[in-house]
JSON list of C-alpha atoms in Angstrom, two decimals:
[
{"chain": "A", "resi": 1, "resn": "UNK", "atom": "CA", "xyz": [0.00, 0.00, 0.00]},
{"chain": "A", "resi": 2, "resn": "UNK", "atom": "CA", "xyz": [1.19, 3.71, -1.20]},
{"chain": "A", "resi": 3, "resn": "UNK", "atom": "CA", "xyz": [1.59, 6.45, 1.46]},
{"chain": "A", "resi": 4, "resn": "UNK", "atom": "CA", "xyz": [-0.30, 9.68, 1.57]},
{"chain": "A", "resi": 5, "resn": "UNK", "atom": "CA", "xyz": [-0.60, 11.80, -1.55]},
{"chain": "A", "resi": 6, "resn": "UNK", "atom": "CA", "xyz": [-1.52, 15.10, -1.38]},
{"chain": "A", "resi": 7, "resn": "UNK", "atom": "CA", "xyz": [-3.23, 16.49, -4.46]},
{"chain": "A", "resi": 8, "resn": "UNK", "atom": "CA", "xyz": [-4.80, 19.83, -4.93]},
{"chain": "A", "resi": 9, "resn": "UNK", "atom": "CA", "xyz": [-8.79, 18.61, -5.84]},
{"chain": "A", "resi": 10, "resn": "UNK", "atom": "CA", "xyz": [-9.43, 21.61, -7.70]},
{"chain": "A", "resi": 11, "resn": "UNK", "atom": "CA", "xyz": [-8.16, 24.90, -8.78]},
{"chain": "A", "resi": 12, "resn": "UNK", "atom": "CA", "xyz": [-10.20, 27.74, -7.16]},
{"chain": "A", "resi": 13, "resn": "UNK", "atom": "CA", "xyz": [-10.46, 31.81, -7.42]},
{"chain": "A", "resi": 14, "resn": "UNK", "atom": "CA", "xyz": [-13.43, 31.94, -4.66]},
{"chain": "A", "resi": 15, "resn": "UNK", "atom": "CA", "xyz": [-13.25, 30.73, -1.05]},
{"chain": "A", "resi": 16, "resn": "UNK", "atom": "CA", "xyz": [-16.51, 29.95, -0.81]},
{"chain": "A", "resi": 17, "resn": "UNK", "atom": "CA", "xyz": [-15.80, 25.78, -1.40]},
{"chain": "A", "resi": 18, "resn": "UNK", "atom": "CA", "xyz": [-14.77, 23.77, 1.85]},
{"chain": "A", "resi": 19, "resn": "UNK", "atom": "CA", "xyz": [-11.36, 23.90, 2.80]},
{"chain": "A", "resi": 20, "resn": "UNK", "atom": "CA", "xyz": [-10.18, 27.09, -0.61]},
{"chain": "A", "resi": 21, "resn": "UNK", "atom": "CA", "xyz": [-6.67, 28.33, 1.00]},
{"chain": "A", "resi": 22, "resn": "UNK", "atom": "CA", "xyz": [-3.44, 29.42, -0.78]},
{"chain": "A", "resi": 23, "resn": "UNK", "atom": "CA", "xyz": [-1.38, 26.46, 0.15]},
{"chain": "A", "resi": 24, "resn": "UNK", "atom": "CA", "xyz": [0.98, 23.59, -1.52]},
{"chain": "A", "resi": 25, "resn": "UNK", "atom": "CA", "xyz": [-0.78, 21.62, -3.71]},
{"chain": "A", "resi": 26, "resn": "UNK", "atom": "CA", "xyz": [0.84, 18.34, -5.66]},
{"chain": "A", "resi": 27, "resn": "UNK", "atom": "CA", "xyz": [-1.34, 18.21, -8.68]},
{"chain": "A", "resi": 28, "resn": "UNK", "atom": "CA", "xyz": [-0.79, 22.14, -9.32]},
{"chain": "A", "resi": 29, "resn": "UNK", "atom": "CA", "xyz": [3.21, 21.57, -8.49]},
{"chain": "A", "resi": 30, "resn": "UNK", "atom": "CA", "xyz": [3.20, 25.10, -6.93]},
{"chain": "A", "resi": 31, "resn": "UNK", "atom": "CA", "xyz": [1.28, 27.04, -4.10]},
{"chain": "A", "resi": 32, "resn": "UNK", "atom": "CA", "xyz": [-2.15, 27.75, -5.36]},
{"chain": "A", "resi": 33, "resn": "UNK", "atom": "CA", "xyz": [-5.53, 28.78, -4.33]},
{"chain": "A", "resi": 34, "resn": "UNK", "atom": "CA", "xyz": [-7.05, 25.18, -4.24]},
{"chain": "A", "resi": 35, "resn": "UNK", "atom": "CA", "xyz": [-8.75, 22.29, -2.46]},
{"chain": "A", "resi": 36, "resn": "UNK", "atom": "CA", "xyz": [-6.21, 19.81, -0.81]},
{"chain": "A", "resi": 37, "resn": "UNK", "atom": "CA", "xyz": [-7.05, 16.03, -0.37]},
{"chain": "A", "resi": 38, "resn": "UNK", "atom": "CA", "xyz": [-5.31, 13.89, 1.26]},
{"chain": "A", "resi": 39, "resn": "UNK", "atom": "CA", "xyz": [-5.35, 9.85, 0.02]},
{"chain": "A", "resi": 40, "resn": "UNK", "atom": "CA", "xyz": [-3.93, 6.52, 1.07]},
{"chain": "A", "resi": 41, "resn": "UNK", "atom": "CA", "xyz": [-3.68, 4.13, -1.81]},
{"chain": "A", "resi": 42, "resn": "UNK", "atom": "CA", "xyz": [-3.76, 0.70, -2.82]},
{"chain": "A", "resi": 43, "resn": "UNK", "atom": "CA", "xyz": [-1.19, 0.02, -5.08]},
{"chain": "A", "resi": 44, "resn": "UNK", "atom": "CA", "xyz": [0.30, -3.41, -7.18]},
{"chain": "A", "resi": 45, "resn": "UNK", "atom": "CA", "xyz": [2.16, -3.61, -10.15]},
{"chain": "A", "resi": 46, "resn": "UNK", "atom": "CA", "xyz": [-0.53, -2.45, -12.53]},
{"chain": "A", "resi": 47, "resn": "UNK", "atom": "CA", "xyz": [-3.07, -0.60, -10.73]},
{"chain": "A", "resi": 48, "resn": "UNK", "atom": "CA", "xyz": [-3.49, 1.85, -8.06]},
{"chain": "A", "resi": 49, "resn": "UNK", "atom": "CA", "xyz": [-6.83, 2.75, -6.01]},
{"chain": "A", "resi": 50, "resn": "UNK", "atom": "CA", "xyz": [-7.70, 5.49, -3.47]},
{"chain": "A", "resi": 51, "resn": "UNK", "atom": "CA", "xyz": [-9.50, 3.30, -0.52]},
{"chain": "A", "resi": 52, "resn": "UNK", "atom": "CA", "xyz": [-9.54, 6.26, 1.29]},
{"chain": "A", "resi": 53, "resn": "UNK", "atom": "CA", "xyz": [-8.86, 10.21, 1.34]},
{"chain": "A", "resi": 54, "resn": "UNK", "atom": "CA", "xyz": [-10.09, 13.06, 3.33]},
{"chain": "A", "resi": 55, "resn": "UNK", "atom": "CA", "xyz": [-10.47, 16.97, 2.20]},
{"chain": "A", "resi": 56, "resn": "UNK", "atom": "CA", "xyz": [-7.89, 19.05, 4.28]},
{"chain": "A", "resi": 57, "resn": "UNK", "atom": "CA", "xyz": [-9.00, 21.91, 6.19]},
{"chain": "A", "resi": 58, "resn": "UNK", "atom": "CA", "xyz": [-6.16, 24.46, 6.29]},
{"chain": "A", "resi": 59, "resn": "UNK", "atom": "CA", "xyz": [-5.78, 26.32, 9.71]},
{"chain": "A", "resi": 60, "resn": "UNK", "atom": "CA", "xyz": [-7.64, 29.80, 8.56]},
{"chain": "A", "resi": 61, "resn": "UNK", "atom": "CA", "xyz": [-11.23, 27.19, 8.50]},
{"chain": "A", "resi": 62, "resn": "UNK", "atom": "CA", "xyz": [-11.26, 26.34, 12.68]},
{"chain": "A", "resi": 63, "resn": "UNK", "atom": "CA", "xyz": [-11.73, 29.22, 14.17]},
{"chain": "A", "resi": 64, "resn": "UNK", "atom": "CA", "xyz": [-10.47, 27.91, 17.49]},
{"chain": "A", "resi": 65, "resn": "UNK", "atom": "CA", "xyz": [-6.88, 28.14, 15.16]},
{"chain": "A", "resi": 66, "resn": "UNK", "atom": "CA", "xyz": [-7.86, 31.80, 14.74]},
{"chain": "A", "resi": 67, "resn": "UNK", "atom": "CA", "xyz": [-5.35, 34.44, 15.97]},
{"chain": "A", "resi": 68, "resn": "UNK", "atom": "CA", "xyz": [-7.95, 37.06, 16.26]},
{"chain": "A", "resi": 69, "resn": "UNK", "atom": "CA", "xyz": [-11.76, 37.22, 17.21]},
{"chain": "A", "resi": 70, "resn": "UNK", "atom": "CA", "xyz": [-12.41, 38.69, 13.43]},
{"chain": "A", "resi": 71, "resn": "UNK", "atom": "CA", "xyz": [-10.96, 35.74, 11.82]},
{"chain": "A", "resi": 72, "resn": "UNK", "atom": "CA", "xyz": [-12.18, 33.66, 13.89]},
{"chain": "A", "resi": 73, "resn": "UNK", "atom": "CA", "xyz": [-15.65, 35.05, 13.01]},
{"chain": "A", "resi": 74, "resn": "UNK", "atom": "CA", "xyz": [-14.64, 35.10, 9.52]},
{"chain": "A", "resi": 75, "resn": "UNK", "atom": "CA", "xyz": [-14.03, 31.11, 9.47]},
{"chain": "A", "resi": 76, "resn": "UNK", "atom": "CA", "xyz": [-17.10, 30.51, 11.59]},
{"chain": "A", "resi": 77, "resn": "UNK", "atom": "CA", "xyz": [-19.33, 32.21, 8.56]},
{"chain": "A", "resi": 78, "resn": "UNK", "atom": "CA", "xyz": [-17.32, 30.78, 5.97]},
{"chain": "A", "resi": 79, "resn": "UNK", "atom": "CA", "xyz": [-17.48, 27.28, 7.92]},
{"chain": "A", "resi": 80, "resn": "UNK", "atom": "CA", "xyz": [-21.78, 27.48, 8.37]},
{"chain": "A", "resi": 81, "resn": "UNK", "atom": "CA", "xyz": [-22.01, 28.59, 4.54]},
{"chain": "A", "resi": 82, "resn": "UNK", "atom": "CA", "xyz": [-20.21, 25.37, 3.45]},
{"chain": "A", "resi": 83, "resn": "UNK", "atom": "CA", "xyz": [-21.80, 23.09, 6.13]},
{"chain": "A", "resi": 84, "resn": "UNK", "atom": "CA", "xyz": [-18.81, 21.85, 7.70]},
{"chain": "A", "resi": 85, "resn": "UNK", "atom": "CA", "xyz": [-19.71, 20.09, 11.14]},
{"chain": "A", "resi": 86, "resn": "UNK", "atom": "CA", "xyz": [-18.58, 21.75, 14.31]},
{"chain": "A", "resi": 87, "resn": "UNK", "atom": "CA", "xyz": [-16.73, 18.97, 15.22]},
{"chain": "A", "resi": 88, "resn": "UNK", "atom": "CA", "xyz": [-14.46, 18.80, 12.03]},
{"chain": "A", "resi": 89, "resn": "UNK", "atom": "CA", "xyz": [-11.83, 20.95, 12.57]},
{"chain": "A", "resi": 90, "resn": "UNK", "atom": "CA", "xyz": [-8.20, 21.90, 11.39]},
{"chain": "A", "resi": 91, "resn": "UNK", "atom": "CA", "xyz": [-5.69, 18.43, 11.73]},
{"chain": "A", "resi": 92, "resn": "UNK", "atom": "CA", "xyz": [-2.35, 18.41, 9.83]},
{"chain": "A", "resi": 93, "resn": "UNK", "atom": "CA", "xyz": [-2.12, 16.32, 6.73]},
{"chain": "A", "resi": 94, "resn": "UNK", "atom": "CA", "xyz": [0.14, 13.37, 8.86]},
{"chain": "A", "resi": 95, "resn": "UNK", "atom": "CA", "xyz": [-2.45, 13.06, 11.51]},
{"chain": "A", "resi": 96, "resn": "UNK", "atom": "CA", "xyz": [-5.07, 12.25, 8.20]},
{"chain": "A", "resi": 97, "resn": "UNK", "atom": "CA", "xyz": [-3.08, 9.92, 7.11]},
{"chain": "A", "resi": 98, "resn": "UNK", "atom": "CA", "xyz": [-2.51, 8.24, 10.01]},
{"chain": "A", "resi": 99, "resn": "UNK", "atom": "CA", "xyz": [-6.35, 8.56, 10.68]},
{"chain": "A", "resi": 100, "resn": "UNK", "atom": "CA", "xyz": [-7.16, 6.67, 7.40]},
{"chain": "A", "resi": 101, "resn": "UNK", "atom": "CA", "xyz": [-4.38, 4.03, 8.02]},
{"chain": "A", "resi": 102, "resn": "UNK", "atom": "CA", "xyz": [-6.07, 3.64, 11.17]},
{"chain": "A", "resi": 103, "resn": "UNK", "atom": "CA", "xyz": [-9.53, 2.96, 9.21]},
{"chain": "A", "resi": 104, "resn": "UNK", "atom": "CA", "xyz": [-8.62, 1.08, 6.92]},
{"chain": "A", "resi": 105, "resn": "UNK", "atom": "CA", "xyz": [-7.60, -1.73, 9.59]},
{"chain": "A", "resi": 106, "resn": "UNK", "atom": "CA", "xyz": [-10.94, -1.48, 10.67]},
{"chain": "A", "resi": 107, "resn": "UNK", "atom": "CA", "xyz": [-11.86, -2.68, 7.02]},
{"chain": "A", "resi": 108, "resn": "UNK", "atom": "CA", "xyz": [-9.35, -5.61, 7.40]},
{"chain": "A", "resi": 109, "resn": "UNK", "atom": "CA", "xyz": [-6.88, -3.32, 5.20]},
{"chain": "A", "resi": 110, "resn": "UNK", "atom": "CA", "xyz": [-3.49, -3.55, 6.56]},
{"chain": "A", "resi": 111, "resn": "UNK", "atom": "CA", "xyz": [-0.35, -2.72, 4.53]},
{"chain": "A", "resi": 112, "resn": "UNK", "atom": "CA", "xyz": [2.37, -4.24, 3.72]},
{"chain": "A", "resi": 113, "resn": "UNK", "atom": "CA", "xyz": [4.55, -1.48, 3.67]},
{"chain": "A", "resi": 114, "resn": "UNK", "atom": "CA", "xyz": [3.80, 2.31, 3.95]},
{"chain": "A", "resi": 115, "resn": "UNK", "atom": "CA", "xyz": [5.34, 3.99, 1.08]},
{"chain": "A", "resi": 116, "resn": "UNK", "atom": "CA", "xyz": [5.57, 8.33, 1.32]},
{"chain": "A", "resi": 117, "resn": "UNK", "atom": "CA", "xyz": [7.32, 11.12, -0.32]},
{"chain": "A", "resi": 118, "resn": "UNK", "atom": "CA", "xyz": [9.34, 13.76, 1.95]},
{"chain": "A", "resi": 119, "resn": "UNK", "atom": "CA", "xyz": [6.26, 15.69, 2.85]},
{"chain": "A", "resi": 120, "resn": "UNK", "atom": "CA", "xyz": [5.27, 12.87, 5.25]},
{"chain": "A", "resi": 121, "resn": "UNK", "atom": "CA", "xyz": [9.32, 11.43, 5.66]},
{"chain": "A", "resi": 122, "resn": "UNK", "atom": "CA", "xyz": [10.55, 14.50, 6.84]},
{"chain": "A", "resi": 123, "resn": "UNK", "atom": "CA", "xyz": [8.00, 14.49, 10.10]},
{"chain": "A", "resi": 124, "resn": "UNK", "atom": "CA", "xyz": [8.75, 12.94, 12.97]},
{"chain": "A", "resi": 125, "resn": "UNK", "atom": "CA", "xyz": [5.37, 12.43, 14.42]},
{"chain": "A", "resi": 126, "resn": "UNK", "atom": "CA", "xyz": [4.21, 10.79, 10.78]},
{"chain": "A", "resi": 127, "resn": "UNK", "atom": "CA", "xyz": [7.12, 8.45, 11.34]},
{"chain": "A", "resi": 128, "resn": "UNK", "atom": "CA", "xyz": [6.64, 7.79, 15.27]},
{"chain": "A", "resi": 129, "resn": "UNK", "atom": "CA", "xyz": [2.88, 7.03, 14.33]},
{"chain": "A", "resi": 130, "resn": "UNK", "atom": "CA", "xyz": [3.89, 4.59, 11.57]},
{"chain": "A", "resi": 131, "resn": "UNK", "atom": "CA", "xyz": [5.62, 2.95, 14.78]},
{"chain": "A", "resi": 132, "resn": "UNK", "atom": "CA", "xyz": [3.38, 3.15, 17.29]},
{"chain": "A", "resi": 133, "resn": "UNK", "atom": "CA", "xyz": [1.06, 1.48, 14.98]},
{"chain": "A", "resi": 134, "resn": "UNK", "atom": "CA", "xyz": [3.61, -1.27, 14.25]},
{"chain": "A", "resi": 135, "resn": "UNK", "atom": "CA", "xyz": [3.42, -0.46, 10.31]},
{"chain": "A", "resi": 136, "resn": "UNK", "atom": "CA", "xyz": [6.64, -1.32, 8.53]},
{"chain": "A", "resi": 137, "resn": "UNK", "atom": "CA", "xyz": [7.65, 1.92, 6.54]},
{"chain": "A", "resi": 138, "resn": "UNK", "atom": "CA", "xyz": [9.92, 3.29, 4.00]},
{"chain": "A", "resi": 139, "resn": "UNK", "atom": "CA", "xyz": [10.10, 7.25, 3.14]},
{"chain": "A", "resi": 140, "resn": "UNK", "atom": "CA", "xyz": [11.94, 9.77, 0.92]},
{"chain": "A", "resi": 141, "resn": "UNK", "atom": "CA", "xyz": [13.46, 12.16, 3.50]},
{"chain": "A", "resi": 142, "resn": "UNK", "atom": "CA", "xyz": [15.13, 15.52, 2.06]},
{"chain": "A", "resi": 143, "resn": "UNK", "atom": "CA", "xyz": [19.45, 16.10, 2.21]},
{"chain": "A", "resi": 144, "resn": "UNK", "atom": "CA", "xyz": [19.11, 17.94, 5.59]},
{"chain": "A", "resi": 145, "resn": "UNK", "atom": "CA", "xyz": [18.02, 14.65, 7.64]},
{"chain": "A", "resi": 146, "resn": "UNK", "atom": "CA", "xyz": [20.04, 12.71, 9.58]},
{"chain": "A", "resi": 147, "resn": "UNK", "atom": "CA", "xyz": [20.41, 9.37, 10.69]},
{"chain": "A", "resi": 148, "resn": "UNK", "atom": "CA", "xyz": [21.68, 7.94, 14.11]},
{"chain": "A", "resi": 149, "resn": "UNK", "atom": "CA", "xyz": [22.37, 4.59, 15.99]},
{"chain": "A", "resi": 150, "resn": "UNK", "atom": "CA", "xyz": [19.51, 4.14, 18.21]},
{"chain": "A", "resi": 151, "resn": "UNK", "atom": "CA", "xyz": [21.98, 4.37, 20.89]},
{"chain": "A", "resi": 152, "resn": "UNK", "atom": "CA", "xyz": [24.02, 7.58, 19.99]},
{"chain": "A", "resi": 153, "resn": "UNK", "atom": "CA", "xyz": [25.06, 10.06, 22.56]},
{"chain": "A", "resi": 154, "resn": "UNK", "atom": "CA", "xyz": [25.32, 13.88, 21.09]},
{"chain": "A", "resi": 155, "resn": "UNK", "atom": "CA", "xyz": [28.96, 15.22, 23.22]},
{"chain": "A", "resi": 156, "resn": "UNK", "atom": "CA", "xyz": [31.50, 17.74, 22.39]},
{"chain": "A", "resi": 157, "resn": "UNK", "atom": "CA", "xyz": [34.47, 16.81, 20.74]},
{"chain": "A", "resi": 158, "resn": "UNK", "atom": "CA", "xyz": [38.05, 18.09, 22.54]},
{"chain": "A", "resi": 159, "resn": "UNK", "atom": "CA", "xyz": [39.19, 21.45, 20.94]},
{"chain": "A", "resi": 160, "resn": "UNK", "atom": "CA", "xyz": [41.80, 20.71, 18.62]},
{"chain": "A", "resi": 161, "resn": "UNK", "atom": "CA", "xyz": [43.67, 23.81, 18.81]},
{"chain": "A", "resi": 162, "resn": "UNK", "atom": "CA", "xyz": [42.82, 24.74, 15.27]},
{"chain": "A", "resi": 163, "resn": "UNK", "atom": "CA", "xyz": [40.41, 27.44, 14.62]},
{"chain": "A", "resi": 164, "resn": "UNK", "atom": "CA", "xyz": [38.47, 29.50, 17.41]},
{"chain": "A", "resi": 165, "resn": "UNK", "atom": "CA", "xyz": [37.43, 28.10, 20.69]},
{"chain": "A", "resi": 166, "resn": "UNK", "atom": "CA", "xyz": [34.21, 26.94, 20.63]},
{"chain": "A", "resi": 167, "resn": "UNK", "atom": "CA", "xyz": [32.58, 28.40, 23.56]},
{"chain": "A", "resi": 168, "resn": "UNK", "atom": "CA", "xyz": [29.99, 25.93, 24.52]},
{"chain": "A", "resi": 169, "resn": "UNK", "atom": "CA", "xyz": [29.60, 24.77, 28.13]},
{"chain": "A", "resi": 170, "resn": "UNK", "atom": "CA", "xyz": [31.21, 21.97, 29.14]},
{"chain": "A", "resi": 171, "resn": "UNK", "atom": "CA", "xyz": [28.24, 20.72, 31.05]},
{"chain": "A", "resi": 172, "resn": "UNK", "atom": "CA", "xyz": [25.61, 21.08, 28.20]},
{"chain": "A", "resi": 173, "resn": "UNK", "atom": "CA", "xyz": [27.26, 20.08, 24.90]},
{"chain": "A", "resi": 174, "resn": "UNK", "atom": "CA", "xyz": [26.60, 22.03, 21.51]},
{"chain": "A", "resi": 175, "resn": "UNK", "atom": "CA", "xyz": [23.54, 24.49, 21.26]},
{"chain": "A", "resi": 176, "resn": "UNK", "atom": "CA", "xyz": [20.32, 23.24, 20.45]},
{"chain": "A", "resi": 177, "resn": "UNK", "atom": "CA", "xyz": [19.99, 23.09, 16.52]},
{"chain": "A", "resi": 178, "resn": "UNK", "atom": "CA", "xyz": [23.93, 22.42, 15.95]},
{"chain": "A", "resi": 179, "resn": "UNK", "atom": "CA", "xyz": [23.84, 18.47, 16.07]},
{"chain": "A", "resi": 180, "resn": "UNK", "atom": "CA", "xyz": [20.24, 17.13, 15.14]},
{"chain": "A", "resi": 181, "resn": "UNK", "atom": "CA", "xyz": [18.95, 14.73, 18.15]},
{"chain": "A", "resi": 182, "resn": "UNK", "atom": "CA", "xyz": [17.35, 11.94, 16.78]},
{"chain": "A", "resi": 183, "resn": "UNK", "atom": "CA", "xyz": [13.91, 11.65, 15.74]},
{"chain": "A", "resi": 184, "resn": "UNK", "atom": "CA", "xyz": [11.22, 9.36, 16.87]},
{"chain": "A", "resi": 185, "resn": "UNK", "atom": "CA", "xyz": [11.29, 6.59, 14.33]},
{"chain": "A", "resi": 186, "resn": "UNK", "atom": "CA", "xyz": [14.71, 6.88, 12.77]},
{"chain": "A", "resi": 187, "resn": "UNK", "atom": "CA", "xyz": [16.24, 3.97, 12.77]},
{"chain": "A", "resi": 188, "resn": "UNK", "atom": "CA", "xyz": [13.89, 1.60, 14.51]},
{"chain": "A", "resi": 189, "resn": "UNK", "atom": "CA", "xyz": [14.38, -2.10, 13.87]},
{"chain": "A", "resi": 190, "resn": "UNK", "atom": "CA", "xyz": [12.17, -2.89, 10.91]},
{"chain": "A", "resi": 191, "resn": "UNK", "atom": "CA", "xyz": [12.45, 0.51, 9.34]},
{"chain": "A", "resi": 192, "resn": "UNK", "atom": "CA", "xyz": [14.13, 2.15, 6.49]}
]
């Protein structure tokens, strides 16, 4: 079984249709004014299905994700003109696709393998979920990740008299950002 996709449904100028942002959209290639869905597919050799997909809601439709009480108005109105239940809110595109995965066990539906591009690789949370739901996985991951040993140990090498002094603290190791700590699913037995 595929990964998520994310697609843009449709092409929009209004934002009267559920879920019309400016936002990323696979189908367009760019950033567009569009509908995003988000699938998980069956796929074999020679065919591939959708068994599943849900229509994202981008942030500026929940109010309760509203930064002010005029947007948050704003996405209430927009929200009752579309019909969009109360209790749908905004949920990132991982936690969707871990929601459908989810699902489609209750069908019977379990993958073999979770296949996903970098837009689902590169999170954390997408991968620890994959774990957590003991789903063997493979994704792309951009050139900035990094992999560790389950077991590695971040620590700060000796100075080596070349170059400036590094003036970390000896008791804390490098600043936060300089050596990536590892992420919840790198590396875990069964994974790639």
């Amino acid at each position: 079984m595929a990964g998520p996709q994310v697609g843009g449904l449709v092409p929009k100028d209004g934002r009267s249709s559920p879920g019309v942002a400016c936002q990323c959209s696979g189908t367009l290639g760019k950033i567009g004014n569009c509908q995003v869905g988000v699938s998980v597919h069956a796929v074999t050799d020679r065919a591939s299905c959708p068994p599943d997909w849900r229509l994202f809601r981008p942030a500026t439709w929940d109010p309760e994700h509203a930064t002010d009480p005029a947007d948050a108005a704003h996405a209430g109105r927009r929200r009752t003109r579309c019909r969009i239940p109360a209790d749908e809110g905004h949920r990132p595109r991982c936690r969707l696709a871990v929601e459908m995965l989810d699902q489609l066990a209750t069908w019977g539906l379990v993958p073999p393998v979770v296949v996903a591009d970098a837009g689902y690789g590169d999170n954390a949370h997408f991968r620890a979920a994959l774990d957590e739901h003991d789903l063997r996985w493979i994704v792309q991951v951009k050139g900035l990740a990094t992999a560790h040993p389950m077991d590695a140990v971040a620590h700060q090498p000796p100075y080596g008299g070349l170059g400036p002094r590094p003036n970390w603290p000896s008791t804390c190791g490098p600043p936060a950002g300089r050596w990536p700590a590892r992420l919840p699913g790198d590396m875990a037995p069964g994974t790639t």
